[in-house]
Amino acid sequence: MKIKNRLVSLKTFALLCLSPISQLVIAQQNTPPTDTLITVVTGSVSESTSGRPLAYVNVSFPNSGHGTVTDKQGHFSLSAAGAFSEVSFSTMGYQQVLKAIKPGKVNKITLKLKPSDMQLNEVNITSVKRTKYRNKGNPAVELIQQVIDHKAQNRMEDAGYLQYDEYERIGLSLFNIPQKLLNSRFFSKYRFMLDSTTLINGQKQTTLPGYFSEKLSQYYYRKKPEKTIQILQAEKGINIIKFVDTAGVDIYLNRLYGNHIDIYDNNIFVIVNQFLSPIADHSPNYYKFFITDTVQTAHGKLVALSFTPRTKGDLLFEGKLLVTLDGRYAVQSCELNVNKQININFIRSLKIKLDFEPHADGRYYLTKSDVSADFGLLRNKGIAVFGQRTVSYSNYVLDTPQPDIFYQGKSVQTAVNSGHNDTTYWAAHRLDTLTAQQAGAYSRINRLQNMRSFKTATWIAATITGDFADFGPVQEGPIGSLFSYNTQEGGRFQVGGRTTPQFNKTLYFDGFLGYGTRDNALKYELNTYISLNKTPYYRYPNHYIKAGYLYDVDIPGQSFAANSTQAALGSFQSGSTNYWLYDRIYSFNYVQEFENHFSYNLGFRNWKQQPAGALLFQRNDGANSLVPNLTTSEITLGLRFVAHEQIIQGTRDRHTIHSKYPIYNLQITQGLNGVLNSGYQYTRFDANIYKRFYMSQLGYADITLMGSLITGKVPFPLLNISPANQSIAYDPDAYNKMYYLEFVSDHYVGLNLTQSFNGFFLNKIPLIQHLKWREYLSFKALYGGLRDENNPLKTAGLYRFPAASNGTYGTYGLGSTPYIEAGAGIGNIFKIVRIDLIKRFNYLDHPGISTYSVKLSFSPDF
């Protein structure tokens, strides 16, 4: 990675505006068959005796699958395609009411429900009172403890073998679109896209659909040894946000927004964070529980348990559970919501509803998972994104194993001919039906994508967000590298590009031309790729042969440490940056990635380094003779593995979706003496392991262990040059209080640790809690050394270390004392800014060293 100060502010702003779209989870409500009539019922529900509003009352059209619930003020709005003549109102503890309505019309109802006589005498009904809440002696806590104690026997995975069918539907729409825009002449040609029947938080909204998909899958589970296999049977979808050049968006949405939500897990992963389940093993320490209702059903007695966070800002739910009193204490249904004080950005509402049905083995099996969320840059106004994801489960089969060879297959499989698009197939196989608006979304979006004006708008958006301007067979970019500045080159102008599959699906080219106004030097790169699987080299999975040539400027030891996402801040440096190199590199690589996310890279490199700026290659002989350049030839083998990896693919880079699985990297390099003017023979081993540890309410910890060993006698440019950071931007992969080229070594081990608490402590401080700041701790240690044979102070035939002078800080061998730095930071300032205070603990006698520094970074996130 070359050190450039790229101009990326426009791209960053565009990505920030699109972040709610690229990070959403969605669920659709069940609806009746398509009809030309729309029946609408709105109104409110209250208690007949006290007059207080009733929340969570079920409102539905009987025998249709269409329904909603009242909000906290008792209001509701129900709309569906069809001529319905009745609407039903029901909730636990109250008499069910059936009201006549006018089919195909707008009906308004104000209803008062009467309490039911079917109360359980043996259960004490407890309401929220203005008394100090206690766990001890609280019947609600005693009941939830029974639920916790019976989790293992109630969850589906308790069976030795399990299989079921799954239907998933995802939808994504914009709403709160400014009326001026909707009425404008510009938008008139797109009005056919609008849907005025969408219900969001009980209110009918005008929406602009942007994404819609359906999937049918079969799941097979084996408990010992544990194995899950998903077979995708069919999928269908449309998408108008393709200008966000990412592959695997559906994986990202499902992974981060409720994929396989399990109420019996201690933690539920949704909206990029872990939420503590209300029935987690230690949930009474974080939740308040109240028995709010009881009811007799056809399946037995149920108790309603309401719950709320003890601290409103923590990553906790609020809502209610329906629990059986048959001795199993199973969850029959649950509703999970979040409060407005929760420490999550951009979220306006999040609602999760899980429904279970009893089976012959006594367990309650999940039949439907319903998740809806809406997001916006502003909390209560402005354009927003609404998403719904619904998953229906059916055809459960227990303790019926498949042949042993079946479980040796891949965890994720796709059936032959899974891309079914015909209407007849989906009408016969989907587990529920689409509304007229949902069914019409396919044709409307197909019409939109064929409009010339829409194609132009998406081209512009794709250029801004993807950093490449697409001209069919050729793409020009990166756009952000057109101009940059550094102290060696001065102003740098650069143009570049690459070919696409439209040029050739097997042969690809990329490269650039750059020119510095201070050094008056032309830089360039040209790479040729032969794709062996007809996949572009910048897409997963790779399988290609590459030949390349590069001439460019660089900083010693920083090629793999630069943080390109903070390029704007990287323009501001603390201290001088006077050590530079001009690199000439011939390279040849063979790269292959496998579906299990094991990959290898076998390469050859001939590398000529020419010192520049204040850097000199000077022999430690009596004459202190200068060496104009250093040439080496190397063979490298790189290995990488991540179990069950899921990725988001961008225009150039890919990002692993964080999970519990570690990332392993190993690289072996062999220097070749006498090959193409190479003067050194050595062997180098580099390895690192990265893992994210999720810690529930305490956030998460990112830990990286690394190590390196060089055997053989080499000058300092070929040693391990510790990655430093002199910019004001915080770099999680570099040493933020170390100067460029300050430390070299031929063996080391290192530890990088970052702990994010997600506001767990700041949420509990009065006044500050409303700011929704988040706390970070970091710790980095580097322990190693330099053998005498590679120390120019002790062995002849090497290059002298650069000495401190004229604003430079000099180079030193890493000693027996480990280098240590640590930091404390506060993030989520104005939702995007993070500030870290970094302290360096040792080697403080080096010239120009300061103990403390402040680093900034921009990280917009939920």
Coordinates of C-alpha atoms in Angstrom, one line a residue, residues 90 118 137 153 228 239 270 274 286 301 308 313 408 438 529 647 667 720 774 794 826 834:
S90 CA -57.7 -9.8 21.5
M118 CA -59.9 -16.3 33.1
G137 CA -39.0 -11.9 46.8
Q153 CA -34.8 -28.7 27.4
T228 CA -25.7 -27.2 10.3
N239 CA -32.4 -4.0 -6.1
V270 CA -28.7 -7.5 15.9
Q274 CA -24.9 -8.1 21.0
Y286 CA -29.7 -6.1 34.0
K301 CA -52.1 -21.4 31.1
T308 CA -37.4 -3.2 30.8
G313 CA -28.8 3.5 27.5
Q408 CA -19.8 -34.2 5.3
Q438 CA -45.1 -6.3 -2.9
Y529 CA -4.0 -10.8 -14.6
I647 CA -17.4 -10.8 3.5
Q667 CA 3.9 -15.6 5.2
N720 CA 11.4 -6.0 10.5
R774 CA -18.5 5.3 24.0
K794 CA 28.7 -5.0 16.3
I826 CA -14.0 8.4 23.7
R834 CA -13.3 9.4 18.1

